[in-house]
Amino acid sequence: MTLSQPSADLFVPDGTPLPEALARTTHLGIGAHQDDLEFFAYHGIAACFQQPGEWFGGVIVTNGAGSARDGVYARYTDAEMIEVRRREQRKAAAIGEYGAMIQLGHASGALKDAAESNVVVDDLVRILEMTKPDYVYVHNPADKHDTHVALLVRCLAALRKLPAAARPKRVYGCEVWRDLDWVPDERKVVLPVSDRPNLQAALNGVFDSQISGGKRYDLAVMGRRLAHATFHESHEVDTHTGLTFALDLTALARDETLTLSAYLDDLLHAFSEDVKKRVDRFSGQS
């Protein structure tokens, strides 16, 4: 596989030749930063873990140079941080038994720069052509992290470059830097993630440079999953110990005439109407 960045890192945990490893992919996660996949795409990781014929493939687009750092990591240069984060992501891929792990090595600024976006899109197209996944997990358009939203835009551009018959069955826009609990129930995708809490803890805990470096993502992610499981239904007992929420972005990947702005306008209108109708119902205004 020819990728744009000389620093791109390709890792196959079980040693399968790369073309075969990519071709077996059924679930593909595309994240901006090392650790994003473990936080937002665990549903796909779990769906493939030790399941014959199911393989999770991971793609991380940025190089990790701009990572927050504290403690022992505060003295690390950007180059040293890139190497630490690359190793951490490889460890997660081994623990989760991913079919393949690709780290593209782009600078975060390049990902966000529309003038340089074609380079990222071309890399993603090559990966999608070789993996042909049934399910793709990406960031969602309501995320508040600029890099996440920029990557989503690049992912949609890449998906739209594929022949219609080669596009995934489902594209899920997942939550990281903003919950999706506000999305009306009929519009959100509910992804159960109760299984193997030990595997979840292992995957989340690999990223020591972030956890010891000042961000307790490992605790926050598990807390969010538990909170969703409890607060998703107000009149039912809990049936799961963990849920994550996503948006179904399949239509955006398939319909080139549908814009992200139109998609979001419709979604936000649905949220607004849901809130107002509930208030009006008990205010005698319905």
CSV table of C-alpha atoms in Angstrom, one decimal:
chain,number,residue,atom,x,y,z
A,1,MET,CA,0.0,0.0,0.0
A,2,THR,CA,1.3,3.4,-1.0
A,3,LEU,CA,0.4,6.2,1.5
A,4,SER,CA,1.4,9.9,1.4
A,5,GLN,CA,3.4,10.1,4.6
A,6,PRO,CA,6.8,8.4,4.9
A,7,SER,CA,6.1,8.0,8.7
A,8,ALA,CA,2.9,6.0,8.1
A,9,ASP,CA,2.8,3.0,10.3
A,10,LEU,CA,1.2,-0.3,9.3
A,11,PHE,CA,0.8,-3.1,11.9
A,12,VAL,CA,-0.8,-6.5,11.6
A,13,PRO,CA,-0.9,-8.0,15.1
A,14,ASP,CA,-1.2,-11.7,13.9
A,15,GLY,CA,1.4,-11.3,11.2
A,16,THR,CA,-1.0,-11.9,8.3
A,17,PRO,CA,0.4,-10.4,5.0
A,18,LEU,CA,-1.0,-6.8,4.8
A,19,PRO,CA,-3.2,-7.2,1.6
A,20,GLU,CA,-4.9,-10.3,3.1
A,21,ALA,CA,-5.2,-8.6,6.5
A,22,LEU,CA,-6.9,-5.5,5.0
A,23,ALA,CA,-9.2,-7.6,2.7
A,24,ARG,CA,-10.6,-9.5,5.6
A,25,THR,CA,-11.9,-6.3,7.4
A,26,THR,CA,-15.6,-6.2,8.2
A,27,HIS,CA,-15.6,-3.3,10.7
A,28,LEU,CA,-13.4,-0.3,10.1
A,29,GLY,CA,-12.8,2.5,12.6
A,30,ILE,CA,-11.3,5.8,11.4
A,31,GLY,CA,-10.2,8.1,14.2
A,32,ALA,CA,-8.3,11.4,14.5
A,33,HIS,CA,-6.1,10.5,17.4
A,34,GLN,CA,-4.5,7.5,19.1
A,35,ASP,CA,-7.1,6.3,21.6
A,36,ASP,CA,-10.1,7.6,19.7
A,37,LEU,CA,-11.0,4.2,18.3
A,38,GLU,CA,-10.9,2.5,21.7
A,39,PHE,CA,-13.2,5.2,23.1
A,40,PHE,CA,-15.8,5.5,20.3
A,41,ALA,CA,-15.6,2.3,18.3
A,42,TYR,CA,-15.5,-0.3,21.0
A,43,HIS,CA,-18.8,-1.7,19.6
A,44,GLY,CA,-17.0,-2.7,16.4
A,45,ILE,CA,-14.0,-4.0,18.3
A,46,ALA,CA,-16.2,-6.2,20.5
A,47,ALA,CA,-18.2,-7.4,17.5
A,48,CYS,CA,-15.0,-8.8,16.0
A,49,PHE,CA,-13.1,-10.0,19.0
A,50,GLN,CA,-12.5,-13.7,18.7
A,51,GLN,CA,-15.4,-14.0,16.2
A,52,PRO,CA,-14.6,-16.1,13.1
A,53,GLY,CA,-14.9,-14.2,9.9
A,54,GLU,CA,-15.2,-10.8,11.6
A,55,TRP,CA,-12.2,-8.4,11.7
A,56,PHE,CA,-11.8,-4.9,13.1
A,57,GLY,CA,-9.4,-2.6,11.2
A,58,GLY,CA,-8.2,0.6,12.7
A,59,VAL,CA,-7.1,3.9,11.1
A,60,ILE,CA,-5.6,6.8,13.0
A,61,VAL,CA,-5.0,9.9,10.9
A,62,THR,CA,-2.9,12.3,13.0
A,63,ASN,CA,0.6,11.7,14.4
A,64,GLY,CA,0.0,12.6,18.1
A,65,ALA,CA,2.5,15.5,18.2
A,66,GLY,CA,0.1,17.9,19.7
A,67,SER,CA,-1.0,15.6,22.6
A,68,ALA,CA,-1.6,17.1,26.0
A,69,ARG,CA,1.2,16.1,28.4
A,70,ASP,CA,2.1,16.4,32.0
A,71,GLY,CA,4.1,14.5,34.6
A,72,VAL,CA,7.0,12.6,33.1
A,73,TYR,CA,5.7,13.3,29.7
A,74,ALA,CA,5.9,17.0,30.1
A,75,ARG,CA,9.6,16.9,29.1
A,76,TYR,CA,8.9,14.9,25.9
A,77,THR,CA,9.5,16.6,22.5
A,78,ASP,CA,6.9,16.3,19.8
A,79,ALA,CA,9.0,13.7,18.1
A,80,GLU,CA,9.2,11.6,21.2
A,81,MET,CA,5.5,12.0,21.8
A,82,ILE,CA,4.8,10.8,18.3
A,83,GLU,CA,6.7,7.6,19.0
A,84,VAL,CA,5.1,7.0,22.4
A,85,ARG,CA,1.6,7.4,21.0
A,86,ARG,CA,2.4,5.2,18.0
A,87,ARG,CA,3.6,2.4,20.4
A,88,GLU,CA,0.5,2.8,22.5
A,89,GLN,CA,-1.8,2.4,19.6
A,90,ARG,CA,0.0,-0.7,18.4
A,91,LYS,CA,-0.4,-2.2,21.9
A,92,ALA,CA,-4.2,-1.5,21.8
A,93,ALA,CA,-4.4,-3.2,18.4
A,94,ALA,CA,-2.6,-6.3,19.8
A,95,ILE,CA,-4.9,-6.4,22.9
A,96,GLY,CA,-8.0,-6.0,20.8
A,97,GLU,CA,-6.8,-8.5,18.2
A,98,TYR,CA,-7.4,-6.0,15.4
A,99,GLY,CA,-7.0,-7.3,11.9
A,100,ALA,CA,-4.8,-4.4,11.0
A,101,MET,CA,-3.8,-1.0,12.4
A,102,ILE,CA,-2.8,1.9,10.2
A,103,GLN,CA,-1.5,5.2,11.5
A,104,LEU,CA,-1.3,7.7,8.7
A,105,GLY,CA,1.0,10.2,10.4
A,106,HIS,CA,-0.6,13.4,9.2
A,107,ALA,CA,-0.1,16.7,11.2
A,108,SER,CA,-3.3,17.8,12.8
A,109,GLY,CA,-3.0,21.2,11.1
A,110,ALA,CA,-2.8,19.5,7.7
A,111,LEU,CA,-6.0,17.5,8.4
A,112,LYS,CA,-7.9,20.7,9.2
A,113,ASP,CA,-6.5,22.7,6.3
A,114,ALA,CA,-8.9,22.5,3.4
A,115,ALA,CA,-6.1,23.3,0.9
A,116,GLU,CA,-4.3,20.1,2.0
A,117,SER,CA,-7.4,17.9,2.4
A,118,ASN,CA,-7.0,15.9,-0.8
A,119,VAL,CA,-3.9,14.2,0.5
A,120,VAL,CA,-5.8,12.8,3.5
A,121,VAL,CA,-8.8,11.9,1.4
A,122,ASP,CA,-6.6,10.0,-1.1
A,123,ASP,CA,-5.1,8.0,1.8
A,124,LEU,CA,-8.5,7.1,3.1
A,125,VAL,CA,-9.8,6.1,-0.3
A,126,ARG,CA,-6.9,3.7,-0.7
A,127,ILE,CA,-7.7,2.1,2.6
A,128,LEU,CA,-11.4,1.9,1.9
A,129,GLU,CA,-10.7,0.3,-1.5
A,130,MET,CA,-8.5,-2.4,0.1
A,131,THR,CA,-10.7,-3.1,3.2
A,132,LYS,CA,-14.2,-2.8,1.7
A,133,PRO,CA,-15.8,-2.8,5.2
A,134,ASP,CA,-19.4,-3.5,5.9
A,135,TYR,CA,-19.5,-1.1,8.9
A,136,VAL,CA,-17.5,2.1,9.4
A,137,TYR,CA,-17.2,4.0,12.7
A,138,VAL,CA,-16.2,7.7,12.4
A,139,HIS,CA,-16.5,10.9,14.4
A,140,ASN,CA,-19.9,12.6,14.4
A,141,PRO,CA,-20.6,16.1,13.0
A,142,ALA,CA,-21.8,17.5,16.3
A,143,ASP,CA,-18.5,16.8,18.0
A,144,LYS,CA,-16.9,19.9,19.5
A,145,HIS,CA,-13.3,19.0,18.7
A,146,ASP,CA,-12.2,20.7,15.5
A,147,THR,CA,-9.9,17.9,14.4
A,148,HIS,CA,-12.7,15.3,14.8
A,149,VAL,CA,-15.1,17.3,12.7
A,150,ALA,CA,-12.4,18.0,10.1
A,151,LEU,CA,-11.7,14.3,9.8
A,152,LEU,CA,-15.4,13.4,9.5
A,153,VAL,CA,-15.6,15.8,6.5
A,154,ARG,CA,-12.5,14.0,4.9
A,155,CYS,CA,-14.1,10.6,5.6
A,156,LEU,CA,-17.3,11.5,3.9
A,157,ALA,CA,-15.4,12.9,0.9
A,158,ALA,CA,-13.5,9.6,0.7
A,159,LEU,CA,-16.6,7.5,1.0
A,160,ARG,CA,-18.3,9.4,-1.8
A,161,LYS,CA,-15.3,8.7,-4.1
A,162,LEU,CA,-16.1,5.0,-3.9
A,163,PRO,CA,-18.4,3.4,-6.4
A,164,ALA,CA,-21.9,3.2,-5.0
A,165,ALA,CA,-21.8,-0.6,-4.7
A,166,ALA,CA,-18.6,-0.5,-2.8
A,167,ARG,CA,-19.8,1.8,0.0
A,168,PRO,CA,-20.4,0.4,3.5
A,169,LYS,CA,-23.7,-0.9,4.7
A,170,ARG,CA,-23.7,1.4,7.6
A,171,VAL,CA,-21.6,4.5,8.7
A,172,TYR,CA,-21.8,5.4,12.4
A,173,GLY,CA,-20.9,8.9,13.6
A,174,CYS,CA,-19.8,8.3,17.2
A,175,GLU,CA,-19.5,10.4,20.3
A,176,VAL,CA,-16.2,11.6,21.9
A,177,TRP,CA,-16.1,15.3,22.7
A,178,ARG,CA,-19.8,15.8,23.2
A,179,ASP,CA,-22.4,13.2,24.3
A,180,LEU,CA,-25.2,12.3,21.8
A,181,ASP,CA,-27.7,11.7,24.6
A,182,TRP,CA,-29.5,14.9,23.4
A,183,VAL,CA,-30.4,13.3,20.1
A,184,PRO,CA,-34.1,12.1,20.0
A,185,ASP,CA,-34.3,8.4,20.6
A,186,GLU,CA,-35.7,7.7,17.1
A,187,ARG,CA,-32.7,9.4,15.6
A,188,LYS,CA,-29.9,8.0,17.6
A,189,VAL,CA,-28.2,4.6,17.1
A,190,VAL,CA,-27.8,2.7,20.4
A,191,LEU,CA,-24.7,0.6,20.5
A,192,PRO,CA,-24.6,-1.9,23.4
A,193,VAL,CA,-21.1,-2.2,24.9
A,194,SER,CA,-21.6,-4.3,28.1
A,195,ASP,CA,-19.5,-7.2,27.1
A,196,ARG,CA,-15.9,-7.9,28.3
A,197,PRO,CA,-15.4,-5.0,30.8
A,198,ASN,CA,-11.9,-6.4,31.3
A,199,LEU,CA,-11.1,-5.9,27.6
A,200,GLN,CA,-12.5,-2.4,27.7
A,201,ALA,CA,-10.4,-1.5,30.7
A,202,ALA,CA,-7.3,-3.0,29.0
A,203,LEU,CA,-7.9,-1.0,25.8
A,204,ASN,CA,-8.6,2.2,27.6
A,205,GLY,CA,-5.7,1.8,30.0
A,206,VAL,CA,-3.0,1.4,27.3
A,207,PHE,CA,-2.8,5.1,26.7
A,208,ASP,CA,-0.6,6.0,29.7
A,209,SER,CA,0.8,9.2,28.0
A,210,GLN,CA,-2.7,10.7,28.2
A,211,ILE,CA,-3.8,9.2,31.5
A,212,SER,CA,-0.7,9.8,33.5
A,213,GLY,CA,-0.2,12.9,31.4
A,214,GLY,CA,-3.3,14.6,32.8
A,215,LYS,CA,-6.5,13.2,31.4
A,216,ARG,CA,-8.5,10.4,33.0
A,217,TYR,CA,-10.1,9.3,29.7
A,218,ASP,CA,-10.2,5.7,31.0
A,219,LEU,CA,-12.5,6.5,33.8
A,220,ALA,CA,-14.6,9.1,31.9
A,221,VAL,CA,-15.3,6.8,29.0
A,222,MET,CA,-16.5,3.9,31.2
A,223,GLY,CA,-18.6,6.4,33.3
A,224,ARG,CA,-20.3,7.7,30.1
A,225,ARG,CA,-21.1,4.2,29.0
A,226,LEU,CA,-22.7,3.3,32.3
A,227,ALA,CA,-24.5,6.6,32.5
A,228,HIS,CA,-26.0,6.1,29.1
A,229,ALA,CA,-27.2,2.6,30.1
A,230,THR,CA,-29.0,3.9,33.1
A,231,PHE,CA,-30.4,7.2,31.8
A,232,HIS,CA,-31.4,6.0,28.3
A,233,GLU,CA,-34.8,4.6,29.5
A,234,SER,CA,-36.6,6.4,32.3
A,235,HIS,CA,-39.3,3.7,32.9
A,236,GLU,CA,-37.4,0.5,32.3
A,237,VAL,CA,-34.9,-1.4,34.4
A,238,ASP,CA,-31.4,-1.4,33.0
A,239,THR,CA,-30.8,-4.1,30.4
A,240,HIS,CA,-27.2,-3.2,29.7
A,241,THR,CA,-24.2,-2.0,31.8
A,242,GLY,CA,-22.8,0.1,29.0
A,243,LEU,CA,-24.2,1.9,25.9
A,244,THR,CA,-22.6,4.3,23.4
A,245,PHE,CA,-24.7,6.5,21.1
A,246,ALA,CA,-24.0,7.3,17.4
A,247,LEU,CA,-25.6,9.0,14.5
A,248,ASP,CA,-26.5,7.0,11.3
A,249,LEU,CA,-24.5,8.8,8.7
A,250,THR,CA,-25.1,6.2,5.9
A,251,ALA,CA,-27.3,8.6,3.9
A,252,LEU,CA,-24.5,11.2,3.9
A,253,ALA,CA,-22.0,8.6,2.5
A,254,ARG,CA,-24.4,7.5,-0.2
A,255,ASP,CA,-26.1,10.8,-1.3
A,256,GLU,CA,-23.7,13.4,-2.7
A,257,THR,CA,-26.4,16.0,-2.7
A,258,LEU,CA,-27.0,15.8,1.0
A,259,THR,CA,-24.9,18.3,2.9
A,260,LEU,CA,-23.7,18.1,6.5
A,261,SER,CA,-25.4,21.4,7.2
A,262,ALA,CA,-28.7,20.1,6.0
A,263,TYR,CA,-28.3,16.9,7.9
A,264,LEU,CA,-27.5,18.9,11.1
A,265,ASP,CA,-30.3,21.4,10.6
A,266,ASP,CA,-32.8,18.5,10.4
A,267,LEU,CA,-31.3,16.8,13.4
A,268,LEU,CA,-31.3,20.0,15.6
A,269,HIS,CA,-34.9,20.8,14.5
A,270,ALA,CA,-35.9,17.3,15.6
A,271,PHE,CA,-34.3,17.9,19.0
A,272,SER,CA,-35.9,21.4,19.4
A,273,GLU,CA,-39.3,20.0,18.5
A,274,ASP,CA,-38.9,17.1,20.9
A,275,VAL,CA,-38.1,19.5,23.8
A,276,LYS,CA,-40.9,22.0,23.0
A,277,LYS,CA,-43.6,19.4,22.5
A,278,ARG,CA,-42.9,17.9,25.8
A,279,VAL,CA,-43.0,21.3,27.6
A,280,ASP,CA,-46.1,22.3,25.7
A,281,ARG,CA,-47.9,19.0,26.6
A,282,PHE,CA,-47.7,19.8,30.3
A,283,SER,CA,-48.3,23.5,29.9
A,284,GLY,CA,-51.7,23.1,28.3
A,285,GLN,CA,-50.5,24.4,24.9
A,286,SER,CA,-50.6,21.2,22.9
